[in-house]
Structures are given as structure tokens and as C-alpha cells.
XYZ file of C-alpha atoms in Angstrom:
153
model
C 125.133 55.248 89.894
C 123.862 52.742 92.458
C 124.986 55.144 95.236
C 122.911 57.916 93.694
C 119.855 55.629 93.363
C 120.278 54.388 96.945
C 120.802 57.954 98.242
C 117.720 59.163 96.334
C 115.646 56.340 97.845
C 116.791 57.156 101.388
C 116.226 60.872 100.801
C 112.706 60.192 99.503
C 111.931 57.959 102.504
C 113.094 60.657 104.939
C 110.984 63.301 103.161
C 107.913 61.052 103.263
C 108.452 60.321 106.957
C 108.817 64.001 107.817
C 105.748 64.882 105.784
C 103.691 62.183 107.502
C 104.822 63.366 110.931
C 104.032 67.006 110.223
C 100.706 66.249 108.527
C 99.077 65.281 111.811
C 100.090 68.337 113.844
C 96.500 69.320 114.648
C 95.554 65.740 115.464
C 98.543 65.303 117.751
C 97.766 68.655 119.383
C 94.195 67.483 119.951
C 95.464 64.241 121.488
C 97.839 66.145 123.768
C 95.121 68.544 124.886
C 92.719 65.656 125.531
C 95.350 63.977 127.709
C 95.902 67.216 129.639
C 92.152 67.556 130.092
C 91.901 63.977 131.327
C 94.708 64.583 133.831
C 93.121 67.819 134.987
C 89.817 65.990 135.463
C 91.478 63.675 137.977
C 92.475 66.607 140.175
C 89.679 67.535 142.603
C 91.400 70.891 143.280
C 91.692 71.911 139.634
C 91.643 75.577 138.747
C 88.385 76.398 136.899
C 90.132 79.130 134.908
C 92.814 76.702 133.738
C 90.117 74.171 132.846
C 88.235 76.749 130.767
C 91.460 77.768 129.028
C 92.261 74.145 128.196
C 88.734 73.572 126.844
C 89.075 76.685 124.690
C 92.437 75.506 123.348
C 90.927 72.109 122.528
C 87.985 73.787 120.778
C 90.370 75.930 118.727
C 92.394 72.846 117.754
C 89.234 71.031 116.630
C 88.140 74.111 114.699
C 91.530 74.335 112.974
C 91.395 70.623 112.158
C 87.911 71.065 110.656
C 89.231 73.766 108.338
C 92.108 71.548 107.209
C 90.039 68.404 106.718
C 88.710 67.615 103.251
C 86.474 64.739 104.366
C 82.985 66.181 104.942
C 81.988 63.690 107.649
C 85.201 64.248 109.594
C 84.938 68.004 109.099
C 81.421 67.937 110.532
C 82.605 65.896 113.502
C 85.443 68.362 114.175
C 82.986 71.271 114.029
C 80.714 69.522 116.521
C 83.611 68.726 118.866
C 84.821 72.337 118.698
C 81.324 73.588 119.526
C 80.998 71.197 122.469
C 84.307 72.314 123.918
C 83.459 76.003 123.483
C 80.159 75.316 125.227
C 81.882 73.420 128.047
C 84.343 76.248 128.618
C 81.410 78.254 130.010
C 82.626 81.457 128.412
C 82.423 80.811 124.686
C 78.708 80.257 124.101
C 78.566 82.521 121.047
C 81.335 80.536 119.349
C 79.516 77.317 120.234
C 76.282 78.688 118.756
C 78.047 79.738 115.564
C 79.522 76.269 115.072
C 76.322 74.397 115.966
C 74.525 76.664 113.477
C 77.144 75.901 110.815
C 76.602 72.187 111.355
C 72.819 72.635 111.319
C 72.903 74.697 108.112
C 75.583 72.911 106.113
C 75.656 69.280 107.253
C 72.040 68.093 107.173
C 73.043 64.482 106.553
C 75.695 64.384 109.286
C 74.990 62.043 112.235
C 75.427 64.986 114.656
C 72.906 67.204 112.852
C 70.105 66.453 115.309
C 72.450 67.015 118.260
C 73.491 70.397 116.845
C 69.860 71.492 116.468
C 69.030 70.398 120.006
C 72.130 72.107 121.424
C 71.109 75.358 119.747
C 67.788 75.283 121.566
C 69.434 74.255 124.820
C 71.950 77.120 124.830
C 69.345 79.695 123.811
C 66.979 78.476 126.514
C 69.199 77.593 129.457
C 72.213 79.847 129.030
C 71.131 82.909 127.105
C 67.489 82.875 128.308
C 66.305 83.706 124.786
C 63.043 81.759 124.779
C 61.950 82.881 121.305
C 65.104 81.565 119.640
C 65.062 78.486 121.844
C 61.485 77.732 120.778
C 62.432 78.130 117.091
C 65.458 75.836 117.429
C 63.552 73.211 119.401
C 60.656 73.320 116.922
C 63.026 72.795 114.004
C 64.596 69.881 115.892
C 61.175 68.300 116.626
C 59.977 68.810 113.050
C 63.080 67.157 111.599
C 63.555 64.463 114.250
C 60.149 63.669 115.801
C 61.279 60.168 116.819
C 64.507 61.264 118.501
C 64.640 60.401 122.205
C 65.214 64.084 123.019
C 62.087 65.199 121.148
C 59.999 64.522 124.250
C 62.190 66.711 126.444
């Protein structure tokens, strides 16, 4: 009987360890992609296409992590990070806009809410040259955050 109890305890410990290791797949993927991005940033002759691809992969990993995360604050942070990486990839502005808009609409109390509103205006104005939408986004930002340091910009 003691063998069975001991075996059950070891089996349970192995299962718990495997579950813990697999539970952070997205987080470990994000860490790996961030390391690759850091290494690529050190190379002055980096391939812009490879950089954009890596940024897109990182954005997708953050987006996946946001969908798997039950904590609202962390989910909002993952959405913001995904949007920033889509924006930085220089080819995924519509995905960035969608995620910034999701944060602006659904996470009003999140610390990145003001940043998301400002980024909406910035992309509409500077990238898409849609001044009407930019004006609307900036006005919403100014109305909600008149004391923000970016409100004067």
C-alpha cells in the first residue's frame, strides 16, 4: 500500500509539473520573441522584412495571450502590447486600430486607456491621413484626459 501511495504522489507531482510548464506556452513564446527582437535590434544590418515579421509574430502571441488571460488588467495590457507591435510592424495598422479601439471601448479603467485613445488619433492622422477620424479620436482623448501631458500635443 505504501508503494501505491508513494507512486500516486510522484505521479501527481509529475502531472502538476507538466501542467505548470505547458500553462505558460504563450508567455514563454512572448519571452522568446522578445529576446529575438532584442538580438535583431543589435544588428545594424537587420532585414526590415524579418523585423516586421518578428513584430507581427510577437503581436499575435500577445493577442493569443490576451484571449487566454482571465485577469482583466493583464488582458488589457496584452491587448495594448499586441496593438503596439502591430503598429510597429508598419504593415498591420488596421489590426493595431482594432485592438486600440477594443481597449478604448472595453477597458475604460485600464491604465493604458488614455494611450489607446491617443494612439487611435495618431494612426488616423499620421499614417492613414484620415483627419476627420483623427480629430474625433483626439477630441475624445482631450475630453477624457485634459490633464494628460499629451493633451497639449
